[in-house]
Coordinates of C-alpha atoms and ligand atoms in Angstrom, one line a residue:
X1 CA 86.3 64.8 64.7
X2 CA 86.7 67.7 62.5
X3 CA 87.6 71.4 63.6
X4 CA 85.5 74.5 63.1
X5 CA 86.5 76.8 60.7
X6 CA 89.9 77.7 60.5
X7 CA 91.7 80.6 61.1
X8 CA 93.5 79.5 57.8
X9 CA 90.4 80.2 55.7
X10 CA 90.0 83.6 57.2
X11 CA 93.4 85.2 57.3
X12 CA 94.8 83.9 54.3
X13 CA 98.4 82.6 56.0
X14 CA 99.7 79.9 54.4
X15 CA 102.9 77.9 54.5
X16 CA 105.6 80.4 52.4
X17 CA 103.1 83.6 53.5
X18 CA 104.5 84.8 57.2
X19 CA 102.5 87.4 59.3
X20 CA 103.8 90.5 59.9
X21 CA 103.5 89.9 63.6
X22 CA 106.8 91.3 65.3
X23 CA 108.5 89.0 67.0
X24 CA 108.2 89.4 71.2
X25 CA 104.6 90.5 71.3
X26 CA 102.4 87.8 72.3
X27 CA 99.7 86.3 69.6
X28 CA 96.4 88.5 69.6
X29 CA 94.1 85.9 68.2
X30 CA 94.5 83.6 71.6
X31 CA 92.6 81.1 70.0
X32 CA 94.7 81.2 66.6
X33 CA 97.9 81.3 65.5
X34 CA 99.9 81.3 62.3
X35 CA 102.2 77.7 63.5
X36 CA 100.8 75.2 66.4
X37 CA 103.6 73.3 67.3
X38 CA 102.5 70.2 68.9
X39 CA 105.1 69.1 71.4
X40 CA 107.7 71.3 74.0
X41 CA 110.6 69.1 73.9
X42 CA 113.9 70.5 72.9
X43 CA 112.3 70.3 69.3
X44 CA 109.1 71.5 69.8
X45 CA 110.6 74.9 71.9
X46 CA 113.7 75.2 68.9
X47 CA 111.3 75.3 66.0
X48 CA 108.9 77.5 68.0
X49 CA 111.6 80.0 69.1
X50 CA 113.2 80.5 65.5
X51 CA 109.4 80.6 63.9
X52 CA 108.6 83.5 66.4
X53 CA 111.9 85.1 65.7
X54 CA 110.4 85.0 62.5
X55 CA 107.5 87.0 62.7
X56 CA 105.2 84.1 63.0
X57 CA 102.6 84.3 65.5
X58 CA 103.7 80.7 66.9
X59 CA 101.5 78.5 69.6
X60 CA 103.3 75.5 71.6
X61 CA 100.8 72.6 73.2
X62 CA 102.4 70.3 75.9
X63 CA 101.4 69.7 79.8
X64 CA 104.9 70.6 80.6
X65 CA 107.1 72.2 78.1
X66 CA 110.6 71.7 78.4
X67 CA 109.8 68.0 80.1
X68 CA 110.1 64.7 78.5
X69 CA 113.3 63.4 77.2
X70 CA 115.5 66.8 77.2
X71 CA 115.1 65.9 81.1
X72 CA 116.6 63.0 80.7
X73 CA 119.6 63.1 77.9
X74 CA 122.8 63.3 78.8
X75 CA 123.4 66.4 75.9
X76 CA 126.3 64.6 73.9
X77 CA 127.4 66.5 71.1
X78 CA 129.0 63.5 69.3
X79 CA 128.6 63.3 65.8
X80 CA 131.9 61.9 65.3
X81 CA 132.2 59.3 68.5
X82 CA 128.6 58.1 68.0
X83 CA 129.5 57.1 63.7
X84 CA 127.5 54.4 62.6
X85 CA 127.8 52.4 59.5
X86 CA 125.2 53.2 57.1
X87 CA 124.7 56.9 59.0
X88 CA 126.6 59.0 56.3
X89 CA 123.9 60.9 55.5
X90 CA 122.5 61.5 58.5
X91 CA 126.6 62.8 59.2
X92 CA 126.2 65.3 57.1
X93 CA 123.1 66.6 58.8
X94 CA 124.7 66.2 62.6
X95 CA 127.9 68.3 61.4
X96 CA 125.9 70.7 60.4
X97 CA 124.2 71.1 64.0
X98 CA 127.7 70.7 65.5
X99 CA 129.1 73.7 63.0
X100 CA 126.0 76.1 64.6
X101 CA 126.2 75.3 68.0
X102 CA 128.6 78.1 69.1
X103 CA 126.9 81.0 67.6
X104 CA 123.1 79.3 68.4
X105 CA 124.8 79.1 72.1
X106 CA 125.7 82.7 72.2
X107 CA 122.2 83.7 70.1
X108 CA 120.3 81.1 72.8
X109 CA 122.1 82.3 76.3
X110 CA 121.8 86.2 75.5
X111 CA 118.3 85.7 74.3
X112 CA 117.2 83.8 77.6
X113 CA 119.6 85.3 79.8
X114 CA 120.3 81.8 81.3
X115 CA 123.0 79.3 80.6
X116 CA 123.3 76.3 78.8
X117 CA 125.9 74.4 80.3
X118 CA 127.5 73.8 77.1
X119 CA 131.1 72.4 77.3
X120 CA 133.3 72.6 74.2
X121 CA 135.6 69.7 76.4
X122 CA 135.9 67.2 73.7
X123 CA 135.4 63.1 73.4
X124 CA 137.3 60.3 74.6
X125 CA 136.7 57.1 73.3
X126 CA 138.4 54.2 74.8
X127 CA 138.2 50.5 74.5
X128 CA 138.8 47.8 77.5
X129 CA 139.8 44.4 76.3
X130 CA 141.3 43.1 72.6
X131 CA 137.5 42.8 70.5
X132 CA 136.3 46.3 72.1
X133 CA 139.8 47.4 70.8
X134 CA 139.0 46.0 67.5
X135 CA 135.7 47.8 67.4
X136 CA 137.2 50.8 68.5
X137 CA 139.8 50.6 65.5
X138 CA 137.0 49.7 63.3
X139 CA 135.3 53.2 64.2
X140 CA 138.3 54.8 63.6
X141 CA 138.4 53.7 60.0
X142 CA 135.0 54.6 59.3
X143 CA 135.9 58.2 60.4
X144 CA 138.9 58.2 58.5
X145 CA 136.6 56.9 55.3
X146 CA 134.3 60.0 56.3
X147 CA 136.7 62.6 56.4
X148 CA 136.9 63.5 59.7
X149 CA 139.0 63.8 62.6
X150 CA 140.0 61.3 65.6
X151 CA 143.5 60.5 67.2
X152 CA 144.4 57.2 67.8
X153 CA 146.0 56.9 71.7
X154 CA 147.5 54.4 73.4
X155 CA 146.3 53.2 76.5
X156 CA 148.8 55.0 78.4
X157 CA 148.1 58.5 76.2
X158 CA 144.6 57.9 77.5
X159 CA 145.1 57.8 81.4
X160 CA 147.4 60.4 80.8
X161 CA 144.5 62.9 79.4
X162 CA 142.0 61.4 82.1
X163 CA 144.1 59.6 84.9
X164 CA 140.9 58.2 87.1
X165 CA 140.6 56.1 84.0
X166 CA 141.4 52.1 85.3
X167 CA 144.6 50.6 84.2
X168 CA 143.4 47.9 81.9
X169 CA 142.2 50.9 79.0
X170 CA 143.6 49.5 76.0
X171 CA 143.4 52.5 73.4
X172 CA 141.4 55.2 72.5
X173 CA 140.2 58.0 70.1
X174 CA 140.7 61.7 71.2
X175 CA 137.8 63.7 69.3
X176 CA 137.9 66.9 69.7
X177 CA 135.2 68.5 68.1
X178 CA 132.5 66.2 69.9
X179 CA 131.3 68.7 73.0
X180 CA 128.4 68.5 75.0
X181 CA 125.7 70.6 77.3
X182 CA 123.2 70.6 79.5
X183 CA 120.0 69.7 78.1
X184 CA 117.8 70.3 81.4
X185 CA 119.6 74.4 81.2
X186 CA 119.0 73.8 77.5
X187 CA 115.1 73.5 77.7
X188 CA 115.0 76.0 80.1
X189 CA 116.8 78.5 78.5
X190 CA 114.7 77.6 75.2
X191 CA 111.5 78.0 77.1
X192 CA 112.0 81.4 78.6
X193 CA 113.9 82.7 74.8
X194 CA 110.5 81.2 73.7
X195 CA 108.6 82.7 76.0
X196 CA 110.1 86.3 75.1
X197 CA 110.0 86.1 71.4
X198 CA 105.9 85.7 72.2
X199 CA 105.1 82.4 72.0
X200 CA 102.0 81.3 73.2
X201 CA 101.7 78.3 75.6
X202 CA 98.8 75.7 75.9
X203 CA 99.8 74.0 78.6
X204 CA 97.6 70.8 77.5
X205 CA 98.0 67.3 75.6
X206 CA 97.3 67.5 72.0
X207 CA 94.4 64.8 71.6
X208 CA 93.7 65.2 67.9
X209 CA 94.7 66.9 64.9
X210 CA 91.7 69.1 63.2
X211 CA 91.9 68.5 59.8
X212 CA 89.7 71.1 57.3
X213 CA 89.3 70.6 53.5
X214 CA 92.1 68.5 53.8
X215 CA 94.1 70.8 55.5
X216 CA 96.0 70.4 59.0
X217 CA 93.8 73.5 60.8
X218 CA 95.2 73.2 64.6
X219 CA 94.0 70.7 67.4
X220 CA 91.8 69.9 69.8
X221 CA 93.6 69.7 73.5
X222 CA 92.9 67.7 76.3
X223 CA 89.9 69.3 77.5
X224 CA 88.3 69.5 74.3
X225 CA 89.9 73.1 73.9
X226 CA 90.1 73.7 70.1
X227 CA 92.7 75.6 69.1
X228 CA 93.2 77.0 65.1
X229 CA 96.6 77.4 63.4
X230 CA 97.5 78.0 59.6
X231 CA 100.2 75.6 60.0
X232 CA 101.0 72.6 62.3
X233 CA 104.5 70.8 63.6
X234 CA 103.8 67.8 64.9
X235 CA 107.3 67.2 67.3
X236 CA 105.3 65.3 70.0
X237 CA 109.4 63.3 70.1
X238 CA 108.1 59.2 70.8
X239 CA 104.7 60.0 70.7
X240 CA 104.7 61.5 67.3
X241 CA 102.9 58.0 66.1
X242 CA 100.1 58.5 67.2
X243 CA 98.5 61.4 67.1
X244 CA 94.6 60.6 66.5
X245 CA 93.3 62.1 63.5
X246 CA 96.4 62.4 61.2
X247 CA 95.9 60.2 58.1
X248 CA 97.7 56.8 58.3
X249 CA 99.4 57.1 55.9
X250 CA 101.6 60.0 57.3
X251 CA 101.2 59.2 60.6
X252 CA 105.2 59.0 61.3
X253 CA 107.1 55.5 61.2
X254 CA 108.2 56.9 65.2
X255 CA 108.7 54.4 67.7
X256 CA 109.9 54.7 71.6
X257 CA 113.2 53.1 72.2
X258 CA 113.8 53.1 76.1
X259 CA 117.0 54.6 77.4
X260 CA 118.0 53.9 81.6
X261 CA 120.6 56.6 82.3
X262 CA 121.9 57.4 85.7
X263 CA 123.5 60.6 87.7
X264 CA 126.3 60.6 90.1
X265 CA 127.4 63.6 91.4
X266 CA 131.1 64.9 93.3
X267 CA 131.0 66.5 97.1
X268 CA 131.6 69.9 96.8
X269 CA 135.3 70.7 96.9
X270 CA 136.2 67.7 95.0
X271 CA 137.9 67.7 91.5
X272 CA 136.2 66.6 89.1
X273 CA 136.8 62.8 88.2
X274 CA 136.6 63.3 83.9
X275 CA 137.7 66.6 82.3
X276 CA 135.8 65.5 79.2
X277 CA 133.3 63.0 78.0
X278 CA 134.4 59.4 78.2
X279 CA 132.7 56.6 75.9
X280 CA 134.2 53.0 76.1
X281 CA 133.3 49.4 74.5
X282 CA 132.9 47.2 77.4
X283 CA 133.0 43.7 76.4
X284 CA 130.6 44.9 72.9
X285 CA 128.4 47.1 75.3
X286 CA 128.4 50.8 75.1
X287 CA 129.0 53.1 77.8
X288 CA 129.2 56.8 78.4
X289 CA 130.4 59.4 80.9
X290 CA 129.3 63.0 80.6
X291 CA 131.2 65.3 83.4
X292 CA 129.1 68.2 84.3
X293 CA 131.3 72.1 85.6
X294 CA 128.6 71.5 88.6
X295 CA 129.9 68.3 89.5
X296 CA 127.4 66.1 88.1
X297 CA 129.0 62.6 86.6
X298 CA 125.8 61.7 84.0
X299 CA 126.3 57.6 83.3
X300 CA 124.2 56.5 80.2
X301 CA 122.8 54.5 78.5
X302 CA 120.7 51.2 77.9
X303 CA 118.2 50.9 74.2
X304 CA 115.6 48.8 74.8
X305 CA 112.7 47.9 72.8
X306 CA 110.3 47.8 75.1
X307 CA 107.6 50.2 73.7
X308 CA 106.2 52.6 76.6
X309 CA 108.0 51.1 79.2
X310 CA 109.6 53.7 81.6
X311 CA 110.7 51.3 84.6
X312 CA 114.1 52.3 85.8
X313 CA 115.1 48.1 86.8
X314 CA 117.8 46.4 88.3
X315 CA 119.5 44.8 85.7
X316 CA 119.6 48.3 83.9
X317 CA 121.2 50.3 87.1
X318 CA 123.9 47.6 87.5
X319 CA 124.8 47.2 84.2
X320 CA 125.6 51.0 83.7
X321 CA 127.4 50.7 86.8
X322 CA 129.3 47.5 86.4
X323 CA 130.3 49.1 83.6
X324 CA 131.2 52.3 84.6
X325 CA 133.2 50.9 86.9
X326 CA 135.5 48.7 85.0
X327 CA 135.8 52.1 83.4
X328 CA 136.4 54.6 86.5
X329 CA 137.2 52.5 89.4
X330 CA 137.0 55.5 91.6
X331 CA 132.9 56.3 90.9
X332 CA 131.6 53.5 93.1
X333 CA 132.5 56.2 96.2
X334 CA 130.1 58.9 94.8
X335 CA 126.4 59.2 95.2
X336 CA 123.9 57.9 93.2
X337 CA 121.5 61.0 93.3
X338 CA 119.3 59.9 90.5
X339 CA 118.0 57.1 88.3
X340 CA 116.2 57.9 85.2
X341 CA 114.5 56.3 82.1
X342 CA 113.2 58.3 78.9
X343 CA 112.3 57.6 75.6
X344 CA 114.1 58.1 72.4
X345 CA 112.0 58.8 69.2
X346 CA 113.3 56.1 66.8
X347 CA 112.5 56.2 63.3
X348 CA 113.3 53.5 60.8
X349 CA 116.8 54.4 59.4
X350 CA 117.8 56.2 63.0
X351 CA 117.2 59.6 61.2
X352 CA 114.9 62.5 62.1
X353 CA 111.7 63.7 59.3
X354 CA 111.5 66.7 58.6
X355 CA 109.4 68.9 56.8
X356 CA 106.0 69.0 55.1
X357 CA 104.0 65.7 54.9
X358 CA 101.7 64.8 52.5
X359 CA 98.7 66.5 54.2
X360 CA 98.7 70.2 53.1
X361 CA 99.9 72.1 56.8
X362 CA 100.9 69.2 58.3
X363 CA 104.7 69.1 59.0
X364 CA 107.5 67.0 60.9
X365 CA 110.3 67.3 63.3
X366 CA 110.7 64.2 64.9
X367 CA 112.3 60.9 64.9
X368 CA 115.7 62.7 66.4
X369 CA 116.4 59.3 68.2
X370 CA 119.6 59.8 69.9
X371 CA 120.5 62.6 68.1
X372 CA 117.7 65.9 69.8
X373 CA 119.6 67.3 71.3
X374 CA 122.7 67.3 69.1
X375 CA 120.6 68.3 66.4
X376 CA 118.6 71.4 68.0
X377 CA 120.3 74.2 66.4
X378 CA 119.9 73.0 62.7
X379 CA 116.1 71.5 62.9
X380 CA 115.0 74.9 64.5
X381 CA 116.4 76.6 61.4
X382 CA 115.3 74.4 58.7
X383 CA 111.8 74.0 60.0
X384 CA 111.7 78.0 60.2
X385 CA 112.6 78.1 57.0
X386 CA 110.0 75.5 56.1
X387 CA 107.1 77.1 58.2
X388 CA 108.1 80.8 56.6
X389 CA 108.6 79.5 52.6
X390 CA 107.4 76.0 52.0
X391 CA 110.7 74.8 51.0
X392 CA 112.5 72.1 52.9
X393 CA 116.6 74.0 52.8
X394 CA 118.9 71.6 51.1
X395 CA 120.9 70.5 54.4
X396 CA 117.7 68.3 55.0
X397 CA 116.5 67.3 51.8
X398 CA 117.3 64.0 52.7
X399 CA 115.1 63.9 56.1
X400 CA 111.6 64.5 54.6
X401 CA 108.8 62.8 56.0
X402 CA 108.1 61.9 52.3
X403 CA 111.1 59.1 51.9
X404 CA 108.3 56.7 54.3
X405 CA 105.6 56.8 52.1
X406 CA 102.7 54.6 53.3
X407 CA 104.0 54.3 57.3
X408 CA 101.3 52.5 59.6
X409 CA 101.2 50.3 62.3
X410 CA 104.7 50.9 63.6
X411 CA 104.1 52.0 67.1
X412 CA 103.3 49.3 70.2
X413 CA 99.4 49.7 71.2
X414 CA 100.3 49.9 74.4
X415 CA 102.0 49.4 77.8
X416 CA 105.0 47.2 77.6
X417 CA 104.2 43.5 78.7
X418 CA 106.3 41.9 81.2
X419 CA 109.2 39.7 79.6
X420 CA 112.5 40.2 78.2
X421 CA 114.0 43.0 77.1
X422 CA 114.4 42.5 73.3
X423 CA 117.8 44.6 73.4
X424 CA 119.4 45.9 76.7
X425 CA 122.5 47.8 75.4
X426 CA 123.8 48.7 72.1
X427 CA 126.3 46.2 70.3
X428 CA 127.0 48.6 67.6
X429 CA 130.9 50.3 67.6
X430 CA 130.8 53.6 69.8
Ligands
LIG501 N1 122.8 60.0 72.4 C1 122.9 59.2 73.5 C2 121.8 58.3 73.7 O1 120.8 58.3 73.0 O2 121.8 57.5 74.7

């Protein structure tokens, strides 16, 4: 289904031509705006917020903004501890997040008046037996190889930083750059920063892109609302795929990946268990810890292939705790207060498109995959920069949509079938 005319054809915006609509003063074209970003995740509400602070009348469509995954991260900051082999580039494009975050914190919290929770506590990254050891040592060259910055600590060094850790940690890495916040005070602080700079809120699904002339022209909400922009950003996070009437052929190569994650949480009164967050190998699978200043103890997290699937199961809950427990003896005495499951935006080299796509108005910011959160502060700059000039800034050359260039059938049709799952924790190094 096509749109109806386009505010695009009438008042001449176009991607490198801003409005002079002052920022903080809410759209007067209800209907119209100059950006439609399609999705209020921690993407969606970052690009939206910097766009408005732009002078761009900007529109955000999602049921519930600030829901969805940022509700269920755990808000690492860990470009460093989370160094994959192959994942140089996308390095380069995490440190630059991590190098922003203090001032976009400050920009962010006095902006919204609420806090973010963020923590500049550092990483610890510890290993249990002899092979997770041997990972862990294997991470620490790569960082080495990459230039950055990890201390290698003997078992004992590490119970001495974090003494509820159990006796048998074998070694670790101290990172101290790798932080973390909150992303539920994250979103929310977004949202209301978003909703002061004058962003407009339809609080609807996105059921299909209007395309005009070959132009991205808006979309047509749940409802059948119709709603016209100059300019779209499709950051809908796992369900980027599959947005009906974008062309196949830029539809995004976005899949879900299922992550289980769980939250303990200290009495009040009680010292905190961690004073930072703790990663470990345990026997080749991954585990995290993220300590919270409000006593919450986040335990994350299991990837699974399992396409839509949002079951929180046994086998999931136990392993994280099994886990967790080899890890921190001591956590088995707190309450389990919540059990979640979410779903990460994968893309096919673990690294998030951004920018125009090949449709003229059409652009990206999705396929963050572990990294949303982490990467906030940089994708709401670049894409501002993208919405306001047309240009894609050189920190994300790399991440255009435009390195997938015929991407189709890469998304599961539908609900996850009962069965296996094809992969329930990570194997990779922390
Ligand atoms: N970045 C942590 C996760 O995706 O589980």
């Amino acid at each position: 289904m096509q749109s109806s005319r386009p505010t695009s054809q009438s008042s001449g915006h176009r991607s490198g031509q801003p409005s002079a609509h002052p920022p903080g003063q809410p759209s007067e074209r209800p209907s119209g705006s100059d950006v439609l970003i399609i999705g209020g995740g921690i993407v969606g509400l970052v690009t939206a917020w910097r766009a408005a602070q732009r002078g761009l009348r900007t529109a955000v469509a999602d049921p519930l903004p600030g829901g969805g995954a940022a509700q269920v991260a755990a808000g690492m900051l860990a470009a460093v501890t989370e160094l994959h082999y192959g994942e140089q580039t996308l390095l380069g494009l995490n440190l630059a997040s991590v190098q922003r975050y203090p001032d976009f914190v400050t920009e962010l919290e006095e902006a919204s008046g609420r806090g973010t929770g963020y923590r500049a506590c550092g990483t610890l990254a510890v290993a249990l037996d002899a092979d997770d050891r041997a990972q862990l040592r294997e991470l620490h060259v790569l960082q080495q190889g990459s230039g950055l910055t990890s201390d290698w600590l003997t078992g004992r060094e590490c119970r001495r930083l974090e003494p509820m850790l159990a006796p048998g940690v074998r070694g670790g890495l101290r990172v101290e750059g790798d932080h973390q916040i909150d992303p539920r005070r994250l979103s929310a602080a977004l949202l209301t920063a978003c909703e002061r700079a004058g962003v407009v809120f339809h609080r609807a699904w996105a059921d299909r892109l209007s395309v005009v002339r070959g132009r991205a022209a808006g979309a047509v909400l749940a409802g059948g609302r119709q709603v016209h922009a100059d300019q779209v950003v499709l950051a809908g996070g796992s369900r980027s795929g599959g947005l009906a009437g974008v062309p196949a052929e830029v539809l995004p190569p976005v899949r879900p990946v299922k992550g289980q994650i769980l939250r303990l949480t200290m009495p009040p009164g009680r010292p905190p268990f961690l004073s930072r967050t703790v990663r470990a190998v345990v026997r080749g699978s991954q585990i995290y810890l993220v300590p919270r200043e409000n006593g919450e103890l986040v335990v994350g997290a299991t990837t699974e292939e399992l396409g839509w699937d949002t079951t929180v199961t046994a086998g999931g809950v136990y392993g994280l705790l099994r886990d967790a427990h080899e890890l921190v003896p001591g956590i088995t005495e707190l309450p389990l207060t919540e059990t979640r499951a979410g779903l990460r935006p994968g893309s096919p080299d673990n690294a998030p498109l951004l920018g125009p796509t090949a449709l003229p108005g059409l652009h990206l910011a999705t396929g963050h995959h572990r990294n949303g959160v982490l990467l906030a502060p940089v994708t709401g700059e670049v894409m501002a920069t993208v919405l306001t000039t047309g240009e894609l800034p050189e920190v994300a050359r790399s991440f255009t949509p435009l390195r997938f260039p015929t991407a189709t059938g890469h998304l599961p049709t539908g609900p996850a079938t009962a069965g296996p799952a094809a992969s329930v924790r990570q194997e990779q190094p922390v």
